[in-house]
Amino acid sequence: MNFSGGHILSISQFERADIETVFRVADMMQPYAHRQRVTHVLDGAILGNMFFEPSTRTRVSFGCAFNLLGGHVRETTGFEQSAIAKGESLFDTARVLSGYSDVIAMRHPEPGSVSEFAAASRVPVINGGDGSNEHPTQALLDLYTIQKEMTGRGRGLDQLRIAMIGDLKYGRTVHSLCKLLMLFRGLSVSLISPRELAMPPDIVEELRSVGHQVRESDQLEESITAVDIAYSTRIQEERFGSQEEADMYRGRFRLNQSIYTSYCEPNTVIMHPLPRDSREHARELDDDLNDNPNLAIFRQTDNGVLVRMALFALVLDVADRVDESARDVNWYTGSRF
Ligand code: NCD
């Protein structure tokens, strides 16, 4: 894949070598993301960060990643703050905003909308989530995290055993993650959801067609006894017709310390794209896991900055020049990483 000047819309664009490229550049970003060094390689460049659905970490980490490379960020959030509320088309919005930005990151509730926008954009567009369809940068940061966690346990990605739990029908992060896992061989994938919220059949079929062992279940406990990764997800309430409908599924699968201790192998890595729903009636990933060293959720969010920095550097073709303008930081940074 040619990153330079290209869009990042779907995980299907990536081959294994491309993943290795992204992860190699992400590793190089560590001193900058970890506030040891400062670079100005994107000095003067502008990111148009357009988020038409709620977002905390994806929106802010795209912005921080761009800032950490020395670039500037212009943000649009919510339809009501944009001329889309006056009936402007995605085509016109894309033509206009691509005149103001060097790269655009976009989230939108309609599946396919970010690709439609990209087709009219004059600059590269990165998909920050298009409805229930895809969330490619999340899948990349998830796999980057999985690789680090497994390496720390003396293992690689081969023969990985992963469980995905929750709303697998509407969860775009698990759709993209499954597509990414199709690039690897010999995996065991356990899909745990209410029957009505099962993984789309075409994705299950594709996982099987590349030789992965796939098991679908609506029972949490028996399905997490022999996995390396337990990846929990939130019921995607915004995709349901009503809150009452979402309520039927919330709280159905609760991973907490007691279930973990009783059923998981020691050292099973716990992941979640976040936000987790911490309200009493949901709690798919309980706060009582917060002190569990295998809880990788905040390592995922930290890794998101590295991966998004890597994508910007590759798309804007500066990956080899990041160190050129670099210096040490001159403020107190503490030891948070
Ligand atoms: C996810 C999303 O927006 O798809 N969040 C994120 O970007 N980390 C998951 C979710 O909202 O449940």
PDB file of C-alpha atoms in Angstrom, residues 84-310:
ATOM      1  CA  ILE A  84     -24.372  20.153   7.241  1.00  0.00           C
ATOM      2  CA  ALA A  85     -27.208  21.312   9.544  1.00  0.00           C
ATOM      3  CA  LYS A  86     -28.160  23.768   6.757  1.00  0.00           C
ATOM      4  CA  GLY A  87     -28.425  20.935   4.252  1.00  0.00           C
ATOM      5  CA  GLU A  88     -24.904  21.052   2.815  1.00  0.00           C
ATOM      6  CA  SER A  89     -23.828  17.796   1.167  1.00  0.00           C
ATOM      7  CA  LEU A  90     -20.807  15.718   2.143  1.00  0.00           C
ATOM      8  CA  PHE A  91     -19.398  16.478  -1.314  1.00  0.00           C
ATOM      9  CA  ASP A  92     -19.477  20.243  -0.798  1.00  0.00           C
ATOM     10  CA  THR A  93     -18.217  19.964   2.777  1.00  0.00           C
ATOM     11  CA  ALA A  94     -15.303  17.856   1.578  1.00  0.00           C
ATOM     12  CA  ARG A  95     -14.412  20.239  -1.264  1.00  0.00           C
ATOM     13  CA  VAL A  96     -14.421  23.187   1.127  1.00  0.00           C
ATOM     14  CA  LEU A  97     -12.607  21.665   4.091  1.00  0.00           C
ATOM     15  CA  SER A  98      -9.938  20.044   1.985  1.00  0.00           C
ATOM     16  CA  GLY A  99      -8.966  23.548   0.911  1.00  0.00           C
ATOM     17  CA  TYR A 100      -8.359  24.456   4.549  1.00  0.00           C
ATOM     18  CA  SER A 101      -6.525  21.334   5.751  1.00  0.00           C
ATOM     19  CA  ASP A 102      -3.587  19.099   4.820  1.00  0.00           C
ATOM     20  CA  VAL A 103      -5.270  15.977   6.169  1.00  0.00           C
ATOM     21  CA  ILE A 104      -8.733  15.281   7.586  1.00  0.00           C
ATOM     22  CA  ALA A 105      -9.824  12.850  10.302  1.00  0.00           C
ATOM     23  CA  MET A 106     -13.542  12.196  10.278  1.00  0.00           C
ATOM     24  CA  ARG A 107     -16.231  10.367  12.252  1.00  0.00           C
ATOM     25  CA  HIS A 108     -19.794  10.154  10.982  1.00  0.00           C
ATOM     26  CA  PRO A 109     -22.839   8.036  11.958  1.00  0.00           C
ATOM     27  CA  GLU A 110     -23.579   6.722   8.425  1.00  0.00           C
ATOM     28  CA  PRO A 111     -21.745   3.601   7.203  1.00  0.00           C
ATOM     29  CA  GLY A 112     -19.838   4.513   4.043  1.00  0.00           C
ATOM     30  CA  SER A 113     -20.044   8.264   4.677  1.00  0.00           C
ATOM     31  CA  VAL A 114     -16.327   8.763   5.299  1.00  0.00           C
ATOM     32  CA  SER A 115     -15.500   7.058   1.994  1.00  0.00           C
ATOM     33  CA  GLU A 116     -18.057   9.255   0.216  1.00  0.00           C
ATOM     34  CA  PHE A 117     -16.451  12.308   1.806  1.00  0.00           C
ATOM     35  CA  ALA A 118     -12.952  11.084   0.875  1.00  0.00           C
ATOM     36  CA  ALA A 119     -13.957  10.689  -2.772  1.00  0.00           C
ATOM     37  CA  ALA A 120     -14.605  14.434  -2.908  1.00  0.00           C
ATOM     38  CA  SER A 121     -11.679  15.492  -0.695  1.00  0.00           C
ATOM     39  CA  ARG A 122      -8.524  17.018  -2.138  1.00  0.00           C
ATOM     40  CA  VAL A 123      -6.434  15.823   0.831  1.00  0.00           C
ATOM     41  CA  PRO A 124      -6.019  12.458   2.610  1.00  0.00           C
ATOM     42  CA  VAL A 125      -8.921  11.401   4.847  1.00  0.00           C
ATOM     43  CA  ILE A 126      -8.618   9.063   7.827  1.00  0.00           C
ATOM     44  CA  ASN A 127     -11.726   7.214   9.002  1.00  0.00           C
ATOM     45  CA  GLY A 128     -12.358   7.796  12.720  1.00  0.00           C
ATOM     46  CA  GLY A 129     -15.448   5.566  12.616  1.00  0.00           C
ATOM     47  CA  ASP A 130     -18.318   5.444  10.102  1.00  0.00           C
ATOM     48  CA  GLY A 131     -21.458   4.230  11.841  1.00  0.00           C
ATOM     49  CA  SER A 132     -21.387   0.525  12.610  1.00  0.00           C
ATOM     50  CA  ASN A 133     -19.101  -0.153   9.657  1.00  0.00           C
ATOM     51  CA  GLU A 134     -15.416   0.321  10.481  1.00  0.00           C
ATOM     52  CA  HIS A 135     -12.930   1.965  12.829  1.00  0.00           C
ATOM     53  CA  PRO A 136      -9.585   1.153  11.233  1.00  0.00           C
ATOM     54  CA  THR A 137      -7.294   3.224  13.478  1.00  0.00           C
ATOM     55  CA  GLN A 138      -8.804   1.588  16.579  1.00  0.00           C
ATOM     56  CA  ALA A 139      -8.126  -1.868  15.113  1.00  0.00           C
ATOM     57  CA  LEU A 140      -4.518  -0.880  14.413  1.00  0.00           C
ATOM     58  CA  LEU A 141      -3.981   0.383  17.954  1.00  0.00           C
ATOM     59  CA  ASP A 142      -5.693  -2.718  19.323  1.00  0.00           C
ATOM     60  CA  LEU A 143      -3.428  -5.032  17.366  1.00  0.00           C
ATOM     61  CA  TYR A 144      -0.379  -2.940  18.296  1.00  0.00           C
ATOM     62  CA  THR A 145      -1.404  -3.366  21.939  1.00  0.00           C
ATOM     63  CA  ILE A 146      -2.070  -7.106  21.541  1.00  0.00           C
ATOM     64  CA  GLN A 147       1.369  -7.550  20.003  1.00  0.00           C
ATOM     65  CA  LYS A 148       3.075  -5.670  22.846  1.00  0.00           C
ATOM     66  CA  GLU A 149       1.130  -7.540  25.521  1.00  0.00           C
ATOM     67  CA  MET A 150       1.888 -10.909  23.948  1.00  0.00           C
ATOM     68  CA  THR A 151       5.568 -10.075  23.472  1.00  0.00           C
ATOM     69  CA  GLY A 152       5.694  -9.160  27.181  1.00  0.00           C
ATOM     70  CA  ARG A 153       4.414 -12.686  27.879  1.00  0.00           C
ATOM     71  CA  GLY A 154       6.999 -14.306  25.583  1.00  0.00           C
ATOM     72  CA  ARG A 155       4.472 -14.964  22.797  1.00  0.00           C
ATOM     73  CA  GLY A 156       3.722 -13.679  19.299  1.00  0.00           C
ATOM     74  CA  LEU A 157       0.496 -13.271  17.368  1.00  0.00           C
ATOM     75  CA  ASP A 158       0.557 -16.768  15.896  1.00  0.00           C
ATOM     76  CA  GLN A 159      -1.940 -19.154  17.476  1.00  0.00           C
ATOM     77  CA  LEU A 160      -3.486 -16.227  19.351  1.00  0.00           C
ATOM     78  CA  ARG A 161      -6.711 -17.048  21.190  1.00  0.00           C
ATOM     79  CA  ILE A 162      -9.035 -14.080  21.419  1.00  0.00           C
ATOM     80  CA  ALA A 163     -12.567 -13.631  22.757  1.00  0.00           C
ATOM     81  CA  MET A 164     -14.708 -10.688  21.626  1.00  0.00           C
ATOM     82  CA  ILE A 165     -17.612  -9.987  23.922  1.00  0.00           C
ATOM     83  CA  GLY A 166     -20.720  -7.802  23.708  1.00  0.00           C
ATOM     84  CA  ASP A 167     -22.386  -5.969  20.825  1.00  0.00           C
ATOM     85  CA  LEU A 168     -20.662  -7.606  17.877  1.00  0.00           C
ATOM     86  CA  LYS A 169     -23.391  -6.575  15.446  1.00  0.00           C
ATOM     87  CA  TYR A 170     -23.021  -2.811  15.727  1.00  0.00           C
ATOM     88  CA  GLY A 171     -19.501  -2.596  17.209  1.00  0.00           C
ATOM     89  CA  ARG A 172     -17.305  -1.165  14.460  1.00  0.00           C
ATOM     90  CA  THR A 173     -14.116  -1.763  16.462  1.00  0.00           C
ATOM     91  CA  VAL A 174     -14.610  -5.534  16.430  1.00  0.00           C
ATOM     92  CA  HIS A 175     -15.548  -5.483  12.734  1.00  0.00           C
ATOM     93  CA  SER A 176     -12.253  -3.793  11.888  1.00  0.00           C
ATOM     94  CA  LEU A 177     -10.291  -5.946  14.343  1.00  0.00           C
ATOM     95  CA  CYS A 178     -11.648  -9.159  12.759  1.00  0.00           C
ATOM     96  CA  LYS A 179     -10.652  -7.894   9.319  1.00  0.00           C
ATOM     97  CA  LEU A 180      -7.171  -7.198  10.643  1.00  0.00           C
ATOM     98  CA  LEU A 181      -6.884 -10.657  12.208  1.00  0.00           C
ATOM     99  CA  MET A 182      -7.644 -12.170   8.785  1.00  0.00           C
ATOM    100  CA  LEU A 183      -4.087 -11.207   7.826  1.00  0.00           C
ATOM    101  CA  PHE A 184      -2.756 -13.736  10.366  1.00  0.00           C
ATOM    102  CA  ARG A 185      -2.967 -17.513  10.523  1.00  0.00           C
ATOM    103  CA  GLY A 186      -4.122 -20.177  12.940  1.00  0.00           C
ATOM    104  CA  LEU A 187      -6.077 -17.994  15.343  1.00  0.00           C
ATOM    105  CA  SER A 188      -8.865 -19.098  17.601  1.00  0.00           C
ATOM    106  CA  VAL A 189     -11.664 -16.515  17.776  1.00  0.00           C
ATOM    107  CA  SER A 190     -14.454 -16.801  20.300  1.00  0.00           C
ATOM    108  CA  LEU A 191     -17.431 -14.523  19.569  1.00  0.00           C
ATOM    109  CA  ILE A 192     -19.687 -13.974  22.579  1.00  0.00           C
ATOM    110  CA  SER A 193     -22.858 -11.927  22.146  1.00  0.00           C
ATOM    111  CA  PRO A 194     -26.601 -12.076  22.570  1.00  0.00           C
ATOM    112  CA  ARG A 195     -27.878 -13.972  19.496  1.00  0.00           C
ATOM    113  CA  GLU A 196     -29.540 -10.809  18.177  1.00  0.00           C
ATOM    114  CA  LEU A 197     -26.216  -8.925  18.354  1.00  0.00           C
ATOM    115  CA  ALA A 198     -24.009 -11.543  16.692  1.00  0.00           C
ATOM    116  CA  MET A 199     -21.071 -10.701  14.443  1.00  0.00           C
ATOM    117  CA  PRO A 200     -22.251 -10.122  10.828  1.00  0.00           C
ATOM    118  CA  PRO A 201     -22.199 -13.514   9.049  1.00  0.00           C
ATOM    119  CA  ASP A 202     -19.967 -12.318   6.206  1.00  0.00           C
ATOM    120  CA  ILE A 203     -17.214 -11.450   8.703  1.00  0.00           C
ATOM    121  CA  VAL A 204     -17.564 -14.827  10.465  1.00  0.00           C
ATOM    122  CA  GLU A 205     -17.421 -16.565   7.085  1.00  0.00           C
ATOM    123  CA  GLU A 206     -14.269 -14.677   6.080  1.00  0.00           C
ATOM    124  CA  LEU A 207     -12.556 -15.469   9.389  1.00  0.00           C
ATOM    125  CA  ARG A 208     -13.263 -19.156   8.763  1.00  0.00           C
ATOM    126  CA  SER A 209     -12.203 -18.970   5.132  1.00  0.00           C
ATOM    127  CA  VAL A 210      -8.669 -17.901   6.100  1.00  0.00           C
ATOM    128  CA  GLY A 211      -8.458 -20.902   8.435  1.00  0.00           C
ATOM    129  CA  HIS A 212      -9.239 -19.380  11.826  1.00  0.00           C
ATOM    130  CA  GLN A 213     -11.187 -21.457  14.295  1.00  0.00           C
ATOM    131  CA  VAL A 214     -14.349 -19.478  15.118  1.00  0.00           C
ATOM    132  CA  ARG A 215     -16.766 -20.279  17.913  1.00  0.00           C
ATOM    133  CA  GLU A 216     -19.974 -18.308  18.498  1.00  0.00           C
ATOM    134  CA  SER A 217     -21.699 -18.389  21.872  1.00  0.00           C
ATOM    135  CA  ASP A 218     -24.089 -16.489  24.121  1.00  0.00           C
ATOM    136  CA  GLN A 219     -22.411 -17.755  27.309  1.00  0.00           C
ATOM    137  CA  LEU A 220     -19.610 -15.646  28.755  1.00  0.00           C
ATOM    138  CA  GLU A 221     -18.071 -17.853  31.429  1.00  0.00           C
ATOM    139  CA  GLU A 222     -17.443 -21.031  29.410  1.00  0.00           C
ATOM    140  CA  SER A 223     -16.090 -19.014  26.469  1.00  0.00           C
ATOM    141  CA  ILE A 224     -13.289 -17.174  28.270  1.00  0.00           C
ATOM    142  CA  THR A 225     -11.600 -20.121  29.969  1.00  0.00           C
ATOM    143  CA  ALA A 226      -8.840 -20.591  27.393  1.00  0.00           C
ATOM    144  CA  VAL A 227      -8.087 -17.251  25.750  1.00  0.00           C
ATOM    145  CA  ASP A 228      -5.091 -14.917  25.674  1.00  0.00           C
ATOM    146  CA  ILE A 229      -7.220 -11.812  25.119  1.00  0.00           C
ATOM    147  CA  ALA A 230     -10.702 -10.988  26.427  1.00  0.00           C
ATOM    148  CA  TYR A 231     -11.906  -7.984  24.398  1.00  0.00           C
ATOM    149  CA  SER A 232     -15.078  -6.532  25.874  1.00  0.00           C
ATOM    150  CA  THR A 233     -17.341  -4.012  24.102  1.00  0.00           C
ATOM    151  CA  ARG A 234     -20.181  -1.678  25.012  1.00  0.00           C
ATOM    152  CA  ILE A 235     -23.765  -2.122  23.829  1.00  0.00           C
ATOM    153  CA  GLN A 236     -23.880   0.485  21.034  1.00  0.00           C
ATOM    154  CA  GLU A 237     -27.019   2.174  22.372  1.00  0.00           C
ATOM    155  CA  GLU A 238     -26.909   4.913  19.723  1.00  0.00           C
ATOM    156  CA  ARG A 239     -27.570   2.310  17.007  1.00  0.00           C
ATOM    157  CA  PHE A 240     -30.805   1.019  18.602  1.00  0.00           C
ATOM    158  CA  GLY A 241     -34.294   2.328  17.950  1.00  0.00           C
ATOM    159  CA  SER A 242     -34.817   3.122  21.644  1.00  0.00           C
ATOM    160  CA  GLN A 243     -33.065   3.032  24.993  1.00  0.00           C
ATOM    161  CA  GLU A 244     -35.531   0.313  26.089  1.00  0.00           C
ATOM    162  CA  GLU A 245     -34.275  -1.910  23.297  1.00  0.00           C
ATOM    163  CA  ALA A 246     -30.650  -1.282  24.322  1.00  0.00           C
ATOM    164  CA  ASP A 247     -31.628  -1.986  27.950  1.00  0.00           C
ATOM    165  CA  MET A 248     -32.571  -5.539  26.955  1.00  0.00           C
ATOM    166  CA  TYR A 249     -28.903  -6.268  26.309  1.00  0.00           C
ATOM    167  CA  ARG A 250     -27.040  -3.996  28.722  1.00  0.00           C
ATOM    168  CA  GLY A 251     -25.537  -5.826  31.667  1.00  0.00           C
ATOM    169  CA  ARG A 252     -25.936  -9.229  29.947  1.00  0.00           C
ATOM    170  CA  PHE A 253     -22.189  -9.966  29.998  1.00  0.00           C
ATOM    171  CA  ARG A 254     -20.286  -8.510  32.912  1.00  0.00           C
ATOM    172  CA  LEU A 255     -16.594  -9.180  33.138  1.00  0.00           C
ATOM    173  CA  ASN A 256     -15.472  -8.467  36.694  1.00  0.00           C
ATOM    174  CA  GLN A 257     -12.650  -9.595  38.977  1.00  0.00           C
ATOM    175  CA  SER A 258     -14.602 -12.513  40.400  1.00  0.00           C
ATOM    176  CA  ILE A 259     -15.537 -13.904  36.949  1.00  0.00           C
ATOM    177  CA  TYR A 260     -11.947 -13.290  35.826  1.00  0.00           C
ATOM    178  CA  THR A 261     -10.483 -15.188  38.785  1.00  0.00           C
ATOM    179  CA  SER A 262     -12.959 -18.062  38.458  1.00  0.00           C
ATOM    180  CA  TYR A 263     -12.814 -18.614  34.704  1.00  0.00           C
ATOM    181  CA  CYS A 264      -9.857 -16.936  32.961  1.00  0.00           C
ATOM    182  CA  GLU A 265      -6.344 -18.307  32.783  1.00  0.00           C
ATOM    183  CA  PRO A 266      -3.944 -16.199  34.859  1.00  0.00           C
ATOM    184  CA  ASN A 267      -2.462 -13.414  32.708  1.00  0.00           C
ATOM    185  CA  THR A 268      -5.398 -13.233  30.281  1.00  0.00           C
ATOM    186  CA  VAL A 269      -5.191  -9.722  28.834  1.00  0.00           C
ATOM    187  CA  ILE A 270      -8.350  -7.636  29.281  1.00  0.00           C
ATOM    188  CA  MET A 271      -9.116  -5.104  26.554  1.00  0.00           C
ATOM    189  CA  HIS A 272     -11.941  -2.719  25.634  1.00  0.00           C
ATOM    190  CA  PRO A 273     -11.956   0.083  23.038  1.00  0.00           C
ATOM    191  CA  LEU A 274     -13.617   2.349  25.641  1.00  0.00           C
ATOM    192  CA  PRO A 275     -15.770   4.077  26.679  1.00  0.00           C
ATOM    193  CA  ARG A 276     -16.923   1.308  29.030  1.00  0.00           C
ATOM    194  CA  ASP A 277     -20.425   1.847  30.310  1.00  0.00           C
ATOM    195  CA  SER A 278     -19.876   2.210  34.064  1.00  0.00           C
ATOM    196  CA  ARG A 279     -23.549   2.794  34.906  1.00  0.00           C
ATOM    197  CA  GLU A 280     -24.961   0.289  37.370  1.00  0.00           C
ATOM    198  CA  HIS A 281     -27.236  -1.446  34.849  1.00  0.00           C
ATOM    199  CA  ALA A 282     -24.409  -1.985  32.329  1.00  0.00           C
ATOM    200  CA  ARG A 283     -20.865  -2.502  33.688  1.00  0.00           C
ATOM    201  CA  GLU A 284     -19.676  -4.781  30.898  1.00  0.00           C
ATOM    202  CA  LEU A 285     -16.151  -4.270  32.268  1.00  0.00           C
ATOM    203  CA  ASP A 286     -16.275  -3.638  35.982  1.00  0.00           C
ATOM    204  CA  ASP A 287     -14.223  -0.987  37.775  1.00  0.00           C
ATOM    205  CA  ASP A 288     -13.127  -3.665  40.244  1.00  0.00           C
ATOM    206  CA  LEU A 289     -10.660  -4.806  37.551  1.00  0.00           C
ATOM    207  CA  ASN A 290      -8.827  -1.474  37.737  1.00  0.00           C
ATOM    208  CA  ASP A 291      -5.949  -2.841  39.802  1.00  0.00           C
ATOM    209  CA  ASN A 292      -5.610  -5.995  37.723  1.00  0.00           C
ATOM    210  CA  PRO A 293      -2.207  -5.701  35.972  1.00  0.00           C
ATOM    211  CA  ASN A 294      -3.644  -7.529  32.952  1.00  0.00           C
ATOM    212  CA  LEU A 295      -6.146  -4.738  32.337  1.00  0.00           C
ATOM    213  CA  ALA A 296      -4.675  -3.176  29.182  1.00  0.00           C
ATOM    214  CA  ILE A 297      -7.362  -0.546  28.469  1.00  0.00           C
ATOM    215  CA  PHE A 298      -5.238   2.459  29.342  1.00  0.00           C
ATOM    216  CA  ARG A 299      -2.241   1.002  27.539  1.00  0.00           C
ATOM    217  CA  GLN A 300      -4.567   0.833  24.513  1.00  0.00           C
ATOM    218  CA  THR A 301      -5.436   4.538  24.827  1.00  0.00           C
ATOM    219  CA  ASP A 302      -1.763   5.499  25.204  1.00  0.00           C
ATOM    220  CA  ASN A 303      -0.857   3.361  22.185  1.00  0.00           C
ATOM    221  CA  GLY A 304      -3.549   5.129  20.162  1.00  0.00           C
ATOM    222  CA  VAL A 305      -1.418   8.270  20.095  1.00  0.00           C
ATOM    223  CA  LEU A 306       1.630   6.374  18.781  1.00  0.00           C
ATOM    224  CA  VAL A 307      -0.372   4.656  16.047  1.00  0.00           C
ATOM    225  CA  ARG A 308      -2.149   7.850  14.949  1.00  0.00           C
ATOM    226  CA  MET A 309       1.165   9.741  14.888  1.00  0.00           C
ATOM    227  CA  ALA A 310       2.543   6.969  12.680  1.00  0.00           C
TER     228      ALA A 310
END
